[in-house]
Structure formats: C-alpha cells, structure tokens
C-alpha cells in the first residue's frame, strides 16, 4: 500500500526521497530552462524574478524537508544548497547565447530560500507533529 501524502511529506523515513526529488527537480529546471526559446515563452506569463522565487523557494522547502538533523542544520544546508544550485544555474546560462547569467537572479534565489527556511525553522516541528498526529491522545478502546 502506498504511503499517504502526510507520511511522504513529513516522515523521517522519506527524507532521502524528498532530498533526491529536489535534486531531480533542479536537474529538470536546468534542462528545461536551457532549451532554446522555452524561457522566452514562459516569460510571457511570469517574470524571471517570479520564476526564480517560486522555483528556488520550492527547492528550499523540499531540501529542508529532506535534510536530517536539527532545524538550524536543515535551514543552513538548504540555504547553502540553493545558493550553490542558483550559482551553477547562472554559470551555465552565461555560456548560452540565448540566455545570460545574472547575479541579481542568484540573489533572488537566495532570498527565496531564506523566505522559506526562516519560517520553517520555527514551524517545522509543529507541522510534522500535526501532519503525523504525534502527541495526539490515543482513542479510548
């Protein structure tokens, strides 16, 4: 039987799966974003700042949930991973004639990660407990 969604999103035993999912999504961002014309087509619906904020914010969330340890460790490693991912993305774009790497995009990536990780630092344990019903009283028999 497949695991229910709260288990997949919050249980410790699925941390590795969530971490690998973030890496896979990042690879897709790089591959799809570097196809000629795709970024220009998507740009008709959302600006680069919006795309970077959403994309790297989601990556930060999944990385935070997929990293083990305390909240400070999760937040720090997630922020560092997003910073490295964003830098690599901009570095790759700098070699493509139809794209350009921009430090401002990288700053947006890091800002999005901070905007996600800071609240999670405080809320994650409560979110996990609520989602997995930890500490809830057992029903009377």
PDB file of C-alpha atoms in Angstrom:
ATOM      1  CA  UNK A   1       0.000   0.000   0.000  1.00  0.00           C
ATOM      2  CA  UNK A   2       1.467   3.401  -0.938  1.00  0.00           C
ATOM      3  CA  UNK A   3       2.351   5.826   1.835  1.00  0.00           C
ATOM      4  CA  UNK A   4      -0.211   8.561   2.454  1.00  0.00           C
ATOM      5  CA  UNK A   5       0.755  12.090   1.485  1.00  0.00           C
ATOM      6  CA  UNK A   6       1.495  13.359   5.027  1.00  0.00           C
ATOM      7  CA  UNK A   7       3.900  10.446   5.530  1.00  0.00           C
ATOM      8  CA  UNK A   8       5.694  11.226   2.258  1.00  0.00           C
ATOM      9  CA  UNK A   9       5.927  14.923   3.108  1.00  0.00           C
ATOM     10  CA  UNK A  10       6.877  14.748   6.782  1.00  0.00           C
ATOM     11  CA  UNK A  11       8.057  11.308   7.959  1.00  0.00           C
ATOM     12  CA  UNK A  12      11.767  10.932   8.653  1.00  0.00           C
ATOM     13  CA  UNK A  13      11.947   7.682   6.713  1.00  0.00           C
ATOM     14  CA  UNK A  14      11.202   9.564   3.468  1.00  0.00           C
ATOM     15  CA  UNK A  15      13.845  12.288   3.927  1.00  0.00           C
ATOM     16  CA  UNK A  16      16.156  10.752   1.324  1.00  0.00           C
ATOM     17  CA  UNK A  17      13.324  10.510  -1.182  1.00  0.00           C
ATOM     18  CA  UNK A  18      12.454  14.174  -0.689  1.00  0.00           C
ATOM     19  CA  UNK A  19      16.110  15.201  -0.995  1.00  0.00           C
ATOM     20  CA  UNK A  20      16.517  13.224  -4.216  1.00  0.00           C
ATOM     21  CA  UNK A  21      13.279  14.713  -5.512  1.00  0.00           C
ATOM     22  CA  UNK A  22      14.729  18.196  -5.003  1.00  0.00           C
ATOM     23  CA  UNK A  23      17.849  17.233  -6.948  1.00  0.00           C
ATOM     24  CA  UNK A  24      15.726  15.780  -9.750  1.00  0.00           C
ATOM     25  CA  UNK A  25      13.572  18.919  -9.912  1.00  0.00           C
ATOM     26  CA  UNK A  26      16.696  21.058 -10.035  1.00  0.00           C
ATOM     27  CA  UNK A  27      18.045  18.991 -12.934  1.00  0.00           C
ATOM     28  CA  UNK A  28      14.737  19.495 -14.742  1.00  0.00           C
ATOM     29  CA  UNK A  29      14.901  23.258 -14.121  1.00  0.00           C
ATOM     30  CA  UNK A  30      18.361  23.338 -15.672  1.00  0.00           C
ATOM     31  CA  UNK A  31      17.464  21.122 -18.629  1.00  0.00           C
ATOM     32  CA  UNK A  32      14.115  22.687 -19.484  1.00  0.00           C
ATOM     33  CA  UNK A  33      15.267  26.246 -18.783  1.00  0.00           C
ATOM     34  CA  UNK A  34      18.188  25.858 -21.155  1.00  0.00           C
ATOM     35  CA  UNK A  35      16.132  24.699 -24.130  1.00  0.00           C
ATOM     36  CA  UNK A  36      16.214  27.497 -26.719  1.00  0.00           C
ATOM     37  CA  UNK A  37      13.032  29.582 -26.643  1.00  0.00           C
ATOM     38  CA  UNK A  38      11.448  27.963 -23.595  1.00  0.00           C
ATOM     39  CA  UNK A  39      12.415  30.730 -21.178  1.00  0.00           C
ATOM     40  CA  UNK A  40      11.126  33.381 -23.574  1.00  0.00           C
ATOM     41  CA  UNK A  41       7.821  31.533 -23.944  1.00  0.00           C
ATOM     42  CA  UNK A  42       7.357  31.155 -20.187  1.00  0.00           C
ATOM     43  CA  UNK A  43       8.387  34.802 -19.743  1.00  0.00           C
ATOM     44  CA  UNK A  44       5.094  35.815 -21.342  1.00  0.00           C
ATOM     45  CA  UNK A  45       3.294  34.527 -18.239  1.00  0.00           C
ATOM     46  CA  UNK A  46       5.768  35.134 -15.399  1.00  0.00           C
ATOM     47  CA  UNK A  47       8.831  37.323 -14.972  1.00  0.00           C
ATOM     48  CA  UNK A  48      12.261  35.932 -14.228  1.00  0.00           C
ATOM     49  CA  UNK A  49      12.011  37.132 -10.629  1.00  0.00           C
ATOM     50  CA  UNK A  50       8.743  35.290 -10.106  1.00  0.00           C
ATOM     51  CA  UNK A  51      10.094  32.122 -11.710  1.00  0.00           C
ATOM     52  CA  UNK A  52      13.279  32.220  -9.637  1.00  0.00           C
ATOM     53  CA  UNK A  53      11.363  32.962  -6.418  1.00  0.00           C
ATOM     54  CA  UNK A  54       8.895  30.134  -6.903  1.00  0.00           C
ATOM     55  CA  UNK A  55      11.360  27.616  -8.276  1.00  0.00           C
ATOM     56  CA  UNK A  56      14.098  28.077  -5.717  1.00  0.00           C
ATOM     57  CA  UNK A  57      11.605  28.586  -2.896  1.00  0.00           C
ATOM     58  CA  UNK A  58      10.081  25.188  -3.651  1.00  0.00           C
ATOM     59  CA  UNK A  59      13.541  23.651  -3.877  1.00  0.00           C
ATOM     60  CA  UNK A  60      14.388  25.138  -0.469  1.00  0.00           C
ATOM     61  CA  UNK A  61      11.215  23.664   1.012  1.00  0.00           C
ATOM     62  CA  UNK A  62      11.904  20.196  -0.358  1.00  0.00           C
ATOM     63  CA  UNK A  63      15.580  20.359   0.633  1.00  0.00           C
ATOM     64  CA  UNK A  64      14.634  21.483   4.155  1.00  0.00           C
ATOM     65  CA  UNK A  65      12.206  18.581   4.483  1.00  0.00           C
ATOM     66  CA  UNK A  66      14.748  16.161   3.055  1.00  0.00           C
ATOM     67  CA  UNK A  67      17.667  17.146   5.273  1.00  0.00           C
ATOM     68  CA  UNK A  68      18.124  15.410   8.602  1.00  0.00           C
ATOM     69  CA  UNK A  69      19.129  16.903  11.906  1.00  0.00           C
ATOM     70  CA  UNK A  70      18.058  19.933  13.865  1.00  0.00           C
ATOM     71  CA  UNK A  71      16.289  22.952  12.485  1.00  0.00           C
ATOM     72  CA  UNK A  72      19.424  25.109  12.283  1.00  0.00           C
ATOM     73  CA  UNK A  73      21.255  22.407  10.319  1.00  0.00           C
ATOM     74  CA  UNK A  74      18.313  21.951   7.956  1.00  0.00           C
ATOM     75  CA  UNK A  75      17.982  25.683   7.329  1.00  0.00           C
ATOM     76  CA  UNK A  76      21.704  26.253   6.828  1.00  0.00           C
ATOM     77  CA  UNK A  77      22.217  23.292   4.490  1.00  0.00           C
ATOM     78  CA  UNK A  78      19.105  24.147   2.490  1.00  0.00           C
ATOM     79  CA  UNK A  79      20.248  27.735   2.059  1.00  0.00           C
ATOM     80  CA  UNK A  80      23.756  26.645   1.053  1.00  0.00           C
ATOM     81  CA  UNK A  81      22.377  24.109  -1.439  1.00  0.00           C
ATOM     82  CA  UNK A  82      20.074  26.699  -3.008  1.00  0.00           C
ATOM     83  CA  UNK A  83      22.964  29.169  -3.209  1.00  0.00           C
ATOM     84  CA  UNK A  84      25.115  26.562  -4.960  1.00  0.00           C
ATOM     85  CA  UNK A  85      22.276  25.481  -7.262  1.00  0.00           C
ATOM     86  CA  UNK A  86      21.462  29.073  -8.204  1.00  0.00           C
ATOM     87  CA  UNK A  87      25.117  29.886  -8.854  1.00  0.00           C
ATOM     88  CA  UNK A  88      25.501  26.825 -11.072  1.00  0.00           C
ATOM     89  CA  UNK A  89      22.323  27.723 -12.952  1.00  0.00           C
ATOM     90  CA  UNK A  90      23.566  31.246 -13.643  1.00  0.00           C
ATOM     91  CA  UNK A  91      27.033  29.942 -14.556  1.00  0.00           C
ATOM     92  CA  UNK A  92      25.548  27.547 -17.124  1.00  0.00           C
ATOM     93  CA  UNK A  93      23.353  30.315 -18.534  1.00  0.00           C
ATOM     94  CA  UNK A  94      26.386  32.541 -19.046  1.00  0.00           C
ATOM     95  CA  UNK A  95      27.639  30.132 -21.734  1.00  0.00           C
ATOM     96  CA  UNK A  96      24.394  30.035 -23.709  1.00  0.00           C
ATOM     97  CA  UNK A  97      23.994  32.609 -26.468  1.00  0.00           C
ATOM     98  CA  UNK A  98      20.229  32.921 -25.914  1.00  0.00           C
ATOM     99  CA  UNK A  99      20.492  33.241 -22.088  1.00  0.00           C
ATOM    100  CA  UNK A 100      22.579  35.290 -19.702  1.00  0.00           C
ATOM    101  CA  UNK A 101      23.712  34.691 -16.160  1.00  0.00           C
ATOM    102  CA  UNK A 102      22.815  37.396 -13.679  1.00  0.00           C
ATOM    103  CA  UNK A 103      23.942  37.944 -10.113  1.00  0.00           C
ATOM    104  CA  UNK A 104      20.556  39.552  -9.420  1.00  0.00           C
ATOM    105  CA  UNK A 105      18.831  36.244 -10.250  1.00  0.00           C
ATOM    106  CA  UNK A 106      21.153  34.446  -7.855  1.00  0.00           C
ATOM    107  CA  UNK A 107      20.297  36.961  -5.115  1.00  0.00           C
ATOM    108  CA  UNK A 108      16.593  36.291  -5.755  1.00  0.00           C
ATOM    109  CA  UNK A 109      17.258  32.549  -5.394  1.00  0.00           C
ATOM    110  CA  UNK A 110      18.950  33.017  -2.022  1.00  0.00           C
ATOM    111  CA  UNK A 111      16.278  35.446  -0.836  1.00  0.00           C
ATOM    112  CA  UNK A 112      13.547  32.963  -1.758  1.00  0.00           C
ATOM    113  CA  UNK A 113      15.359  30.218   0.147  1.00  0.00           C
ATOM    114  CA  UNK A 114      15.670  32.462   3.210  1.00  0.00           C
ATOM    115  CA  UNK A 115      11.995  33.415   2.997  1.00  0.00           C
ATOM    116  CA  UNK A 116      11.101  29.716   3.059  1.00  0.00           C
ATOM    117  CA  UNK A 117      13.688  28.409   5.540  1.00  0.00           C
ATOM    118  CA  UNK A 118      13.233  31.073   8.203  1.00  0.00           C
ATOM    119  CA  UNK A 119       9.574  30.252   8.955  1.00  0.00           C
ATOM    120  CA  UNK A 120      10.268  26.530   8.613  1.00  0.00           C
ATOM    121  CA  UNK A 121      12.998  26.823  11.244  1.00  0.00           C
ATOM    122  CA  UNK A 122      10.299  27.732  13.760  1.00  0.00           C
ATOM    123  CA  UNK A 123       7.279  25.877  12.371  1.00  0.00           C
ATOM    124  CA  UNK A 124       8.626  22.559  11.045  1.00  0.00           C
ATOM    125  CA  UNK A 125       8.403  20.535  14.298  1.00  0.00           C
ATOM    126  CA  UNK A 126       4.795  21.658  14.812  1.00  0.00           C
ATOM    127  CA  UNK A 127       3.943  20.937  11.184  1.00  0.00           C
ATOM    128  CA  UNK A 128       5.398  17.429  11.436  1.00  0.00           C
ATOM    129  CA  UNK A 129       3.581  16.737  14.694  1.00  0.00           C
ATOM    130  CA  UNK A 130       0.285  17.970  13.289  1.00  0.00           C
ATOM    131  CA  UNK A 131       0.635  16.093   9.999  1.00  0.00           C
ATOM    132  CA  UNK A 132       1.658  12.818  11.606  1.00  0.00           C
ATOM    133  CA  UNK A 133      -0.583  13.202  14.683  1.00  0.00           C
ATOM    134  CA  UNK A 134       2.388  12.840  17.000  1.00  0.00           C
ATOM    135  CA  UNK A 135       1.484  13.512  20.570  1.00  0.00           C
ATOM    136  CA  UNK A 136      -2.215  13.143  19.860  1.00  0.00           C
ATOM    137  CA  UNK A 137      -4.052  11.198  22.535  1.00  0.00           C
ATOM    138  CA  UNK A 138      -4.940   7.652  21.598  1.00  0.00           C
ATOM    139  CA  UNK A 139      -8.637   6.942  21.190  1.00  0.00           C
ATOM    140  CA  UNK A 140     -10.313   5.168  24.069  1.00  0.00           C
ATOM    141  CA  UNK A 141     -10.938   1.472  23.443  1.00  0.00           C
TER     142      UNK A 141
END
